[in-house]
Amino acid sequence: MSAALKYQGTRLLAASSRLSILQKAAKPSLLRGYHATSARLGVAHSGSQTVANAEKYTLNTYARPTLVLSHGKGSYLYDTDGKEYLDFTAGIAVVALGHNHPDITAAVVDQASKLVHCSNLYHNEWAPQLARNIVESTIAAYPQGTQGIYAQAADGRSPARVFFSNSGTEANEGALKFARKYGKHVAELGTLGKGTSEALRGDPNLKCGIVSFTGGFHGRSMGALSVTANPKYQKPFTPLIPGVQTAKYNSTSEIGAFVDERTCGVIVEPIQGEGGIHPAQVDFLRALRRRCDQVGALLIYDEIQCGLGRSGKLWAHQLYPEDCSPDILTMAKPLANGIPIGAILVSDKVAELIKVGEHGTTFGGNPLACRVGCTVLDHISKPEFLEHVQNAGQVLEQELQQALAPFVGSTVVELRGTGLLRGIQFASDPIQIVDLARDRGLMLVGAGGNTVRLVPPLNTSIADIKRGAAIIADCVKQFAAERKA
């Protein structure tokens, strides 16, 4: 038995025991109250009534099938009609440890019985612990790092620090704010050459430019939306924030023209998710790092989807050489396995500039989310866990390459990705593939450029990886046949 499988089995047994103890310790009166409440609400749980309520009372921002999910277990979801689905969406790359993981459930139950929220007026036990775990596990996973968030700080300070938010878009908003503050700092120092320095010192606000890239997705709030270069998302809400330019992803030749002395920050995904699963080229990230250093700009890596084990490394940028390291790293999705949380990891040179009152949040860093975050990171950061992600990703790639080989060059354009962040690009809109797969009991999610995204829970078994690949192959076969007919 492999180390990864032994690890999984041991942790699940231990967690089940802890959860059983917690459940037995719960007060009978509380349990009776819970079940009574559930009974009163049970009448609203039918699938048809749920859909009717959604159509009547919720804002119409999502296109969804009419099924209603009721619960999950591991890599499987179940609807209110009892149908089972193998989940290759993981809540859009969120539930890294799968559904109803015993360690997550135990942490939620125990912490919810103690303290859920107290605001950032006070310290709580878990936010500093999660911040420490993020910093230390990041450094330990990439000992060769010397730049950006890995640069040694003076006087024995931590090389990086963390700010907690509630979501990925909020993490990116904070990163953009920090870049603007850093830009003013550099402008006031006057270190960018005589002519430029004089102009910027005269008006530090001139060093405010932000560069993002085609195909990127960074969120839906106004700042994050402004650096998400997709007309589908941007057009209804223009004008957006000024000072943003969009360069071509993976085009090294354009960097010098877009990133200049008035740029304060550059934001990029090392592996694009929503844009269609596109990994950055080494020379591209290296050139960005070098150019940011030349002009005094911050390099921001958005690893909200590709980070925290999804690539087979703790962070996707750790697949790249040390001279590609970021100054700021944003994270969210899997950090608390579905409990809302986001975080910004900043280098020491950024942390030293941010003062009390310059950024804040009501809910960010709450003890419930941070305790669950500690539990998730404890799993994901272990070498044997990441080894399983790498192995599962290789199996998925091999199974798909073999099964889809007859369709490449016609129905299928190409397969892309690494670890358990995979994409299949089709020659035409693949929405029918998603529908066919769901009918066969497999959940998939689309992405940009006619791509189907494959992002199962990171602990999905090899057997379920193979099962999912077989269902996809069957769907593609039918899809290709119907297109020829």
Coordinates of C-alpha atoms in Angstrom, one line a residue:
M1 CA 0.0 0.0 0.0
S2 CA 1.4 3.5 -1.0
A3 CA 2.2 6.1 1.6
A4 CA -0.6 8.3 0.3
L5 CA -3.2 5.6 0.7
K6 CA -2.0 4.7 4.2
Y7 CA -2.1 8.3 5.2
Q8 CA -5.7 8.7 3.9
G9 CA -6.9 5.6 5.8
T10 CA -5.3 6.5 9.1
R11 CA -6.6 10.1 9.0
L12 CA -10.2 9.1 8.2
L13 CA -10.3 6.5 11.0
A14 CA -8.9 9.0 13.5
A15 CA -11.3 11.7 12.4
S16 CA -14.3 9.4 12.6
S17 CA -13.4 8.6 16.2
R18 CA -13.1 12.2 17.1
L19 CA -16.5 13.1 15.5
S20 CA -18.2 10.2 17.3
I21 CA -16.9 11.5 20.6
L22 CA -18.1 15.0 19.9
Q23 CA -21.5 13.7 18.9
K24 CA -21.9 11.7 22.0
A25 CA -20.8 14.6 24.2
A26 CA -23.4 16.9 22.7
K27 CA -26.2 17.9 25.1
P28 CA -29.4 15.9 24.4
S29 CA -31.5 19.0 24.7
L30 CA -29.5 20.7 21.9
L31 CA -29.9 17.6 19.7
R32 CA -33.7 17.5 20.3
G33 CA -33.9 21.1 19.4
Y34 CA -32.0 20.6 16.2
H35 CA -34.2 17.6 15.1
A36 CA -37.3 19.5 16.0
T37 CA -36.2 22.4 13.8
S38 CA -35.3 20.1 11.0
A39 CA -38.8 18.6 11.1
R40 CA -40.5 22.0 11.0
L41 CA -38.4 22.9 7.9
G42 CA -38.6 19.5 6.2
V43 CA -41.7 20.5 4.2
A44 CA -39.6 23.0 2.2
H45 CA -37.0 20.4 1.2
S46 CA -38.7 18.9 -1.9
G47 CA -36.8 19.5 -5.1
S48 CA -39.6 21.2 -7.1
Q49 CA -40.5 23.5 -4.2
T50 CA -36.8 24.5 -3.8
V51 CA -36.5 25.4 -7.5
A52 CA -39.8 27.3 -7.3
N53 CA -38.6 29.3 -4.3
A54 CA -35.3 30.0 -6.0
E55 CA -37.0 31.3 -9.1
K56 CA -39.4 33.5 -7.1
Y57 CA -37.1 34.9 -4.4
T58 CA -33.5 34.8 -5.5
L59 CA -31.7 37.2 -7.9
N60 CA -31.5 35.6 -11.4
T61 CA -27.7 35.5 -11.8
Y62 CA -27.1 31.7 -12.4
A63 CA -28.1 29.3 -15.1
R64 CA -28.8 26.0 -13.2
P65 CA -30.3 22.6 -13.9
T66 CA -33.5 21.8 -11.9
L67 CA -31.9 19.2 -9.7
V68 CA -31.4 20.0 -6.1
L69 CA -28.4 18.7 -4.1
S70 CA -29.1 17.5 -0.6
H71 CA -25.8 16.1 0.7
G72 CA -22.4 14.7 -0.2
K73 CA -19.9 12.2 1.0
G74 CA -16.3 12.1 -0.2
S75 CA -16.2 12.6 -4.0
Y76 CA -19.9 12.1 -4.4
L77 CA -23.0 14.3 -4.3
Y78 CA -26.6 13.3 -3.9
D79 CA -29.8 15.0 -5.0
T80 CA -33.2 15.1 -3.4
D81 CA -34.4 12.3 -5.6
G82 CA -31.6 10.1 -4.3
K83 CA -29.4 10.1 -7.5
E84 CA -25.7 9.8 -7.0
Y85 CA -23.1 12.0 -8.8
L86 CA -19.3 11.6 -9.0
D87 CA -18.2 15.2 -8.4
F88 CA -15.5 16.5 -10.8
T89 CA -16.3 20.1 -9.9
A90 CA -15.5 20.2 -6.1
G91 CA -17.7 23.2 -5.8
I92 CA -15.5 24.9 -8.5
A93 CA -12.2 23.7 -7.0
V94 CA -13.3 24.4 -3.4
V95 CA -13.9 21.1 -1.5
A96 CA -10.3 19.9 -1.7
L97 CA -10.9 17.2 0.9
G98 CA -14.3 16.2 -0.5
H99 CA -17.7 16.4 1.0
N100 CA -18.5 15.7 4.6
H101 CA -14.9 15.0 5.5
P102 CA -14.8 13.8 9.1
D103 CA -12.0 16.1 10.2
I104 CA -13.8 19.1 8.7
T105 CA -17.1 18.2 10.3
A106 CA -15.4 17.6 13.7
A107 CA -13.6 21.0 13.5
V108 CA -16.9 22.8 12.6
V109 CA -18.9 21.1 15.3
D110 CA -16.4 21.8 18.0
Q111 CA -15.6 25.4 17.1
A112 CA -19.3 26.3 16.5
S113 CA -20.0 25.2 20.0
K114 CA -17.3 27.6 21.3
L115 CA -16.8 30.8 19.3
V116 CA -17.9 31.5 15.7
H117 CA -17.1 35.3 15.5
C118 CA -15.7 38.0 17.6
S119 CA -14.5 40.6 15.0
N120 CA -11.0 41.9 14.6
L121 CA -11.3 44.1 17.7
Y122 CA -9.8 41.2 19.5
H123 CA -7.4 38.3 18.9
N124 CA -8.9 34.8 18.6
E125 CA -7.0 31.5 18.9
W126 CA -7.1 30.4 15.3
A127 CA -6.3 33.3 13.0
P128 CA -2.7 33.7 14.1
Q129 CA -2.2 30.0 14.0
L130 CA -3.5 29.7 10.4
A131 CA -1.3 32.7 9.4
R132 CA 1.7 31.0 10.9
N133 CA 0.9 27.7 9.2
I134 CA 0.4 29.4 5.8
V135 CA 3.8 31.2 6.1
E136 CA 5.8 28.2 7.4
S137 CA 4.3 25.6 5.1
T138 CA 4.9 27.9 2.1
I139 CA 8.5 28.4 3.0
A140 CA 9.1 24.8 3.9
A141 CA 7.6 23.6 0.5
Y142 CA 10.0 25.8 -1.4
P143 CA 13.3 26.0 0.3
Q144 CA 15.1 27.3 -2.8
G145 CA 13.0 30.5 -2.7
T146 CA 14.9 33.7 -2.2
Q147 CA 12.8 36.4 -3.8
G148 CA 9.4 38.1 -3.1
I149 CA 7.5 36.3 -0.3
Y150 CA 10.6 34.1 0.3
A151 CA 13.1 37.0 0.7
Q152 CA 14.7 37.0 4.1
A153 CA 13.5 39.9 6.3
A154 CA 15.7 42.0 8.6
D155 CA 15.9 41.6 12.4
G156 CA 14.6 38.0 12.3
R157 CA 11.1 39.1 11.2
S158 CA 8.8 36.6 9.3
P159 CA 9.6 36.8 5.6
A160 CA 5.9 37.1 4.8
R161 CA 2.6 38.0 6.6
V162 CA -1.0 37.2 6.1
F163 CA -4.3 39.2 5.9
F164 CA -7.5 37.3 6.1
S165 CA -10.6 38.1 4.0
N166 CA -13.8 36.2 3.2
S167 CA -13.4 35.3 -0.5
G168 CA -11.1 35.3 -3.4
T169 CA -12.3 38.5 -4.9
E170 CA -11.8 40.3 -1.6
A171 CA -8.2 38.9 -1.4
N172 CA -7.5 40.3 -4.9
E173 CA -9.1 43.6 -4.0
G174 CA -6.7 43.8 -1.0
A175 CA -3.7 42.9 -3.1
L176 CA -4.6 45.7 -5.6
K177 CA -4.9 48.2 -2.7
F178 CA -1.5 47.1 -1.3
A179 CA 0.1 47.6 -4.8
R180 CA -1.3 51.1 -5.0
K181 CA 0.2 51.9 -1.5
Y182 CA 3.5 50.4 -2.6
G183 CA 3.5 52.4 -5.8
K184 CA 3.3 55.7 -3.9
H185 CA 6.1 54.6 -1.6
V186 CA 8.4 53.9 -4.5
A187 CA 7.4 57.1 -6.2
E188 CA 8.3 59.1 -3.0
L189 CA 11.7 57.4 -2.7
G190 CA 12.7 58.7 -6.1
T191 CA 14.8 55.7 -7.1
L192 CA 13.7 55.1 -10.8
G193 CA 16.0 57.4 -12.7
K194 CA 16.2 61.2 -12.6
G195 CA 13.5 62.2 -15.0
T196 CA 11.0 59.6 -13.9
S197 CA 11.7 60.1 -10.2
E198 CA 11.2 63.8 -10.4
A199 CA 7.8 63.4 -12.1
L200 CA 6.6 60.7 -9.7
R201 CA 7.8 62.6 -6.6
G202 CA 5.8 65.6 -7.8
D203 CA 2.7 63.4 -8.0
P204 CA 3.1 60.0 -6.4
N205 CA -0.4 59.1 -7.6
L206 CA 1.0 58.8 -11.1
K207 CA 2.5 55.4 -10.1
C208 CA -0.8 53.7 -10.0
G209 CA -1.0 51.5 -13.1
I210 CA -2.0 47.9 -12.9
V211 CA -1.4 45.3 -15.6
S212 CA -3.4 42.1 -16.0
F213 CA -3.7 39.6 -18.8
T214 CA -6.0 38.1 -21.4
G215 CA -7.9 35.0 -20.2
G216 CA -7.5 35.9 -16.5
F217 CA -10.2 35.8 -14.0
H218 CA -9.8 37.6 -10.6
G219 CA -13.3 38.2 -9.3
R220 CA -16.5 40.2 -9.7
S221 CA -16.2 43.2 -7.4
M222 CA -15.1 46.4 -9.1
G223 CA -11.4 46.3 -8.6
A224 CA -11.1 42.6 -9.3
L225 CA -13.5 42.9 -12.3
S226 CA -11.4 45.7 -13.7
V227 CA -8.4 43.3 -14.0
T228 CA -10.6 40.5 -15.5
A229 CA -10.3 41.1 -19.2
N230 CA -13.6 39.5 -20.3
P231 CA -16.3 41.6 -22.0
K232 CA -18.9 39.2 -20.8
Y233 CA -18.2 40.1 -17.2
Q234 CA -17.0 43.7 -17.7
K235 CA -19.3 45.3 -20.2
P236 CA -22.5 45.6 -18.1
F237 CA -20.6 47.5 -15.4
T238 CA -18.4 49.9 -17.2
P239 CA -16.8 52.3 -16.5
L240 CA -14.4 50.3 -14.4
I241 CA -11.5 51.6 -12.3
P242 CA -8.9 53.6 -14.2
G243 CA -5.3 52.8 -14.7
V244 CA -5.7 49.1 -15.8
Q245 CA -4.1 47.7 -18.9
T246 CA -4.5 44.3 -20.4
A247 CA -1.5 42.5 -22.0
K248 CA -1.4 39.2 -23.8
Y249 CA -0.9 36.1 -21.5
N250 CA 2.3 34.3 -22.1
S251 CA 3.6 37.0 -24.5
T252 CA 7.0 38.0 -23.2
S253 CA 7.6 40.5 -25.9
E254 CA 4.7 42.7 -24.7
I255 CA 5.9 43.0 -21.1
G256 CA 8.2 46.0 -21.6
A257 CA 5.5 48.0 -23.3
F258 CA 2.9 47.5 -20.7
V259 CA 4.8 47.3 -17.4
D260 CA 6.7 50.6 -17.0
E261 CA 7.7 53.1 -14.3
R262 CA 4.1 54.1 -13.7
T263 CA 3.0 50.5 -13.0
C264 CA 2.5 49.7 -9.3
G265 CA 1.3 46.1 -9.7
V266 CA 1.0 43.2 -12.1
I267 CA -1.6 40.5 -11.4
V268 CA -1.5 37.1 -13.1
E269 CA -2.6 33.4 -12.5
P270 CA 0.4 31.0 -12.8
I271 CA -2.3 28.6 -14.2
Q272 CA -5.4 30.1 -15.5
G273 CA -8.6 28.3 -14.4
E274 CA -11.7 30.1 -15.5
G275 CA -9.9 31.2 -18.7
G276 CA -9.6 27.6 -19.9
I277 CA -6.7 25.9 -17.9
H278 CA -3.7 27.6 -19.4
P279 CA -0.3 27.3 -17.6
A280 CA 2.1 30.2 -17.7
Q281 CA 5.4 29.7 -19.5
V282 CA 8.5 29.8 -17.5
D283 CA 10.1 32.6 -19.6
F284 CA 6.9 34.7 -19.2
L285 CA 6.8 34.6 -15.4
R286 CA 10.6 35.1 -15.2
A287 CA 10.3 38.2 -17.4
L288 CA 7.5 39.5 -15.3
R289 CA 9.5 39.1 -12.1
R290 CA 12.5 40.8 -13.7
R291 CA 10.5 43.7 -15.1
C292 CA 8.7 44.3 -11.9
D293 CA 12.0 44.6 -10.1
Q294 CA 13.3 47.0 -12.8
V295 CA 10.3 49.4 -12.5
G296 CA 9.5 49.1 -8.8
A297 CA 6.2 47.2 -9.2
L298 CA 4.7 44.3 -7.2
L299 CA 4.2 40.9 -8.8
I300 CA 0.8 39.5 -7.6
Y301 CA 0.0 35.8 -8.2
D302 CA -3.7 34.9 -8.0
E303 CA -3.6 31.3 -6.9
I304 CA -7.2 31.2 -5.7
Q305 CA -8.0 28.3 -8.0
C306 CA -4.6 26.8 -8.9
G307 CA -3.1 27.0 -5.4
L308 CA -3.2 24.9 -2.3
G309 CA -2.4 21.5 -3.8
R310 CA -4.4 21.7 -6.9
S311 CA -1.3 21.5 -9.2
G312 CA 0.4 18.8 -7.2
K313 CA 2.5 21.3 -5.4
L314 CA 1.4 23.4 -2.4
W315 CA 1.4 26.4 -4.7
A316 CA 1.4 26.4 -8.5
H317 CA 4.3 28.9 -8.7
Q318 CA 6.4 26.3 -6.9
L319 CA 6.4 24.4 -10.2
Y320 CA 8.6 27.2 -11.5
P321 CA 12.2 28.4 -10.8
E322 CA 12.9 30.6 -7.8
D323 CA 13.4 33.7 -10.0
C324 CA 9.6 33.6 -10.7
S325 CA 8.5 34.1 -7.1
P326 CA 5.7 36.7 -6.3
D327 CA 5.6 39.6 -3.9
I328 CA 1.9 38.9 -3.1
L329 CA 0.0 35.6 -3.2
T330 CA -3.8 35.5 -3.0
M331 CA -5.7 32.4 -2.0
A332 CA -9.3 31.3 -1.1
K333 CA -11.3 28.5 -2.6
P334 CA -10.0 25.3 -0.9
L335 CA -8.5 27.0 2.2
A336 CA -11.5 26.0 4.4
N337 CA -13.1 23.4 2.2
G338 CA -16.3 25.4 1.6
I339 CA -16.4 27.6 4.7
P340 CA -15.9 31.2 3.3
I341 CA -12.4 32.5 3.6
G342 CA -9.7 34.2 1.6
A343 CA -6.2 35.4 2.4
I344 CA -3.4 37.6 1.1
L345 CA 0.2 36.5 1.7
V346 CA 2.6 39.5 1.3
S347 CA 6.3 39.8 1.4
D348 CA 8.1 41.7 4.2
K349 CA 8.7 44.8 2.1
V350 CA 4.9 45.1 1.5
A351 CA 4.0 44.2 5.1
E352 CA 6.2 47.0 6.4
L353 CA 4.2 49.6 4.5
I354 CA 0.7 48.7 5.6
K355 CA -0.4 50.5 8.8
V356 CA -3.2 50.1 11.3
G357 CA -6.5 51.1 9.8
E358 CA -5.4 51.0 6.2
H359 CA -7.3 47.8 5.5
G360 CA -9.8 45.8 7.4
T361 CA -12.7 43.3 7.4
T362 CA -15.6 42.4 9.7
F363 CA -15.7 38.6 9.1
G364 CA -12.2 37.9 7.8
G365 CA -10.1 35.8 10.2
N366 CA -13.0 34.6 12.2
P367 CA -12.2 31.6 14.4
L368 CA -14.6 29.1 12.7
A369 CA -13.1 29.6 9.2
C370 CA -9.5 29.8 10.5
R371 CA -9.8 26.6 12.5
V372 CA -11.2 24.8 9.5
G373 CA -8.4 26.3 7.5
C374 CA -5.8 24.9 9.9
T375 CA -7.4 21.5 9.4
V376 CA -7.4 21.7 5.6
L377 CA -3.8 23.0 5.4
D378 CA -2.6 20.2 7.8
H379 CA -3.8 17.7 5.2
I380 CA -2.9 19.5 2.0
S381 CA 0.7 20.5 3.0
K382 CA 1.8 16.9 3.7
P383 CA 4.1 15.4 1.0
E384 CA 2.1 12.2 0.8
F385 CA -1.1 14.1 0.1
L386 CA 0.6 16.1 -2.7
E387 CA 2.0 12.9 -4.0
H388 CA -1.5 11.5 -4.3
V389 CA -2.6 14.6 -6.2
Q390 CA 0.3 14.2 -8.6
N391 CA -0.4 10.5 -9.1
A392 CA -4.1 11.0 -9.6
G393 CA -3.4 13.8 -12.1
Q394 CA -1.1 11.5 -14.1
V395 CA -3.7 8.8 -14.1
L396 CA -6.4 11.2 -15.3
E397 CA -4.2 12.5 -18.0
Q398 CA -3.3 9.0 -19.2
E399 CA -6.8 7.7 -19.2
L400 CA -8.1 10.7 -21.1
Q401 CA -5.3 10.7 -23.6
Q402 CA -5.9 7.1 -24.5
A403 CA -9.7 7.4 -24.6
L404 CA -9.9 10.7 -26.5
A405 CA -7.1 10.0 -28.9
P406 CA -9.5 9.2 -31.8
F407 CA -11.2 12.6 -31.4
V408 CA -8.2 14.9 -31.1
G409 CA -7.9 17.1 -34.1
S410 CA -11.7 17.0 -34.8
T411 CA -14.1 17.1 -31.8
V412 CA -11.3 17.6 -29.3
V413 CA -8.7 20.4 -29.7
E414 CA -6.3 19.5 -26.9
L415 CA -6.0 18.4 -23.3
R416 CA -4.2 20.8 -20.8
G417 CA -3.3 21.1 -17.2
T418 CA -1.4 19.6 -14.4
G419 CA -2.2 17.8 -11.1
L420 CA -6.0 17.8 -10.7
L421 CA -6.5 21.0 -12.6
R422 CA -7.3 19.8 -16.1
G423 CA -9.1 21.1 -19.1
I424 CA -10.4 19.5 -22.3
Q425 CA -10.8 22.1 -25.1
F426 CA -13.4 21.2 -27.8
A427 CA -13.9 22.5 -31.3
S428 CA -17.3 23.8 -30.4
D429 CA -19.4 24.7 -27.3
P430 CA -19.2 21.7 -25.0
I431 CA -22.2 22.4 -22.9
Q432 CA -23.8 19.2 -24.2
I433 CA -20.8 17.3 -22.8
V434 CA -21.6 18.7 -19.3
D435 CA -25.3 17.8 -19.7
L436 CA -24.5 14.2 -20.9
A437 CA -22.1 13.7 -18.1
R438 CA -24.6 14.8 -15.5
D439 CA -27.2 12.4 -16.9
R440 CA -24.6 9.7 -16.5
G441 CA -23.8 10.7 -12.9
L442 CA -20.7 12.9 -13.3
M443 CA -20.6 16.6 -12.4
L444 CA -18.4 18.7 -14.7
V445 CA -18.0 22.5 -15.1
G446 CA -17.1 24.6 -18.1
A447 CA -14.4 27.2 -18.6
G448 CA -13.4 29.7 -21.2
G449 CA -12.6 28.9 -24.8
N450 CA -14.9 25.8 -25.3
T451 CA -13.2 24.1 -22.4
V452 CA -14.5 21.6 -19.9
R453 CA -12.8 21.9 -16.6
L454 CA -11.9 18.9 -14.4
V455 CA -11.3 19.8 -10.8
P456 CA -12.3 16.8 -8.5
P457 CA -11.6 16.8 -4.8
L458 CA -7.9 16.4 -4.3
N459 CA -8.3 13.1 -2.3
T460 CA -10.5 11.4 -5.0
S461 CA -9.5 7.8 -5.3
I462 CA -7.7 6.5 -8.3
A463 CA -10.6 4.2 -9.0
D464 CA -13.0 7.2 -9.1
I465 CA -10.5 9.1 -11.3
K466 CA -10.7 6.3 -13.8
R467 CA -14.5 6.0 -13.5
G468 CA -14.8 9.7 -14.2
A469 CA -12.5 9.5 -17.2
A470 CA -14.5 6.6 -18.6
I471 CA -17.8 8.6 -18.3
I472 CA -16.2 11.6 -20.1
A473 CA -15.0 9.3 -22.9
D474 CA -18.4 7.9 -23.3
C475 CA -19.9 11.4 -23.5
V476 CA -17.4 12.6 -26.0
K477 CA -18.1 9.6 -28.2
Q478 CA -21.8 10.4 -28.2
F479 CA -21.2 14.1 -28.7
A480 CA -18.9 13.4 -31.7
A481 CA -21.4 11.0 -33.3
E482 CA -24.3 13.5 -33.0
R483 CA -22.2 16.3 -34.5
K484 CA -21.5 14.1 -37.6
A485 CA -25.2 13.0 -38.0

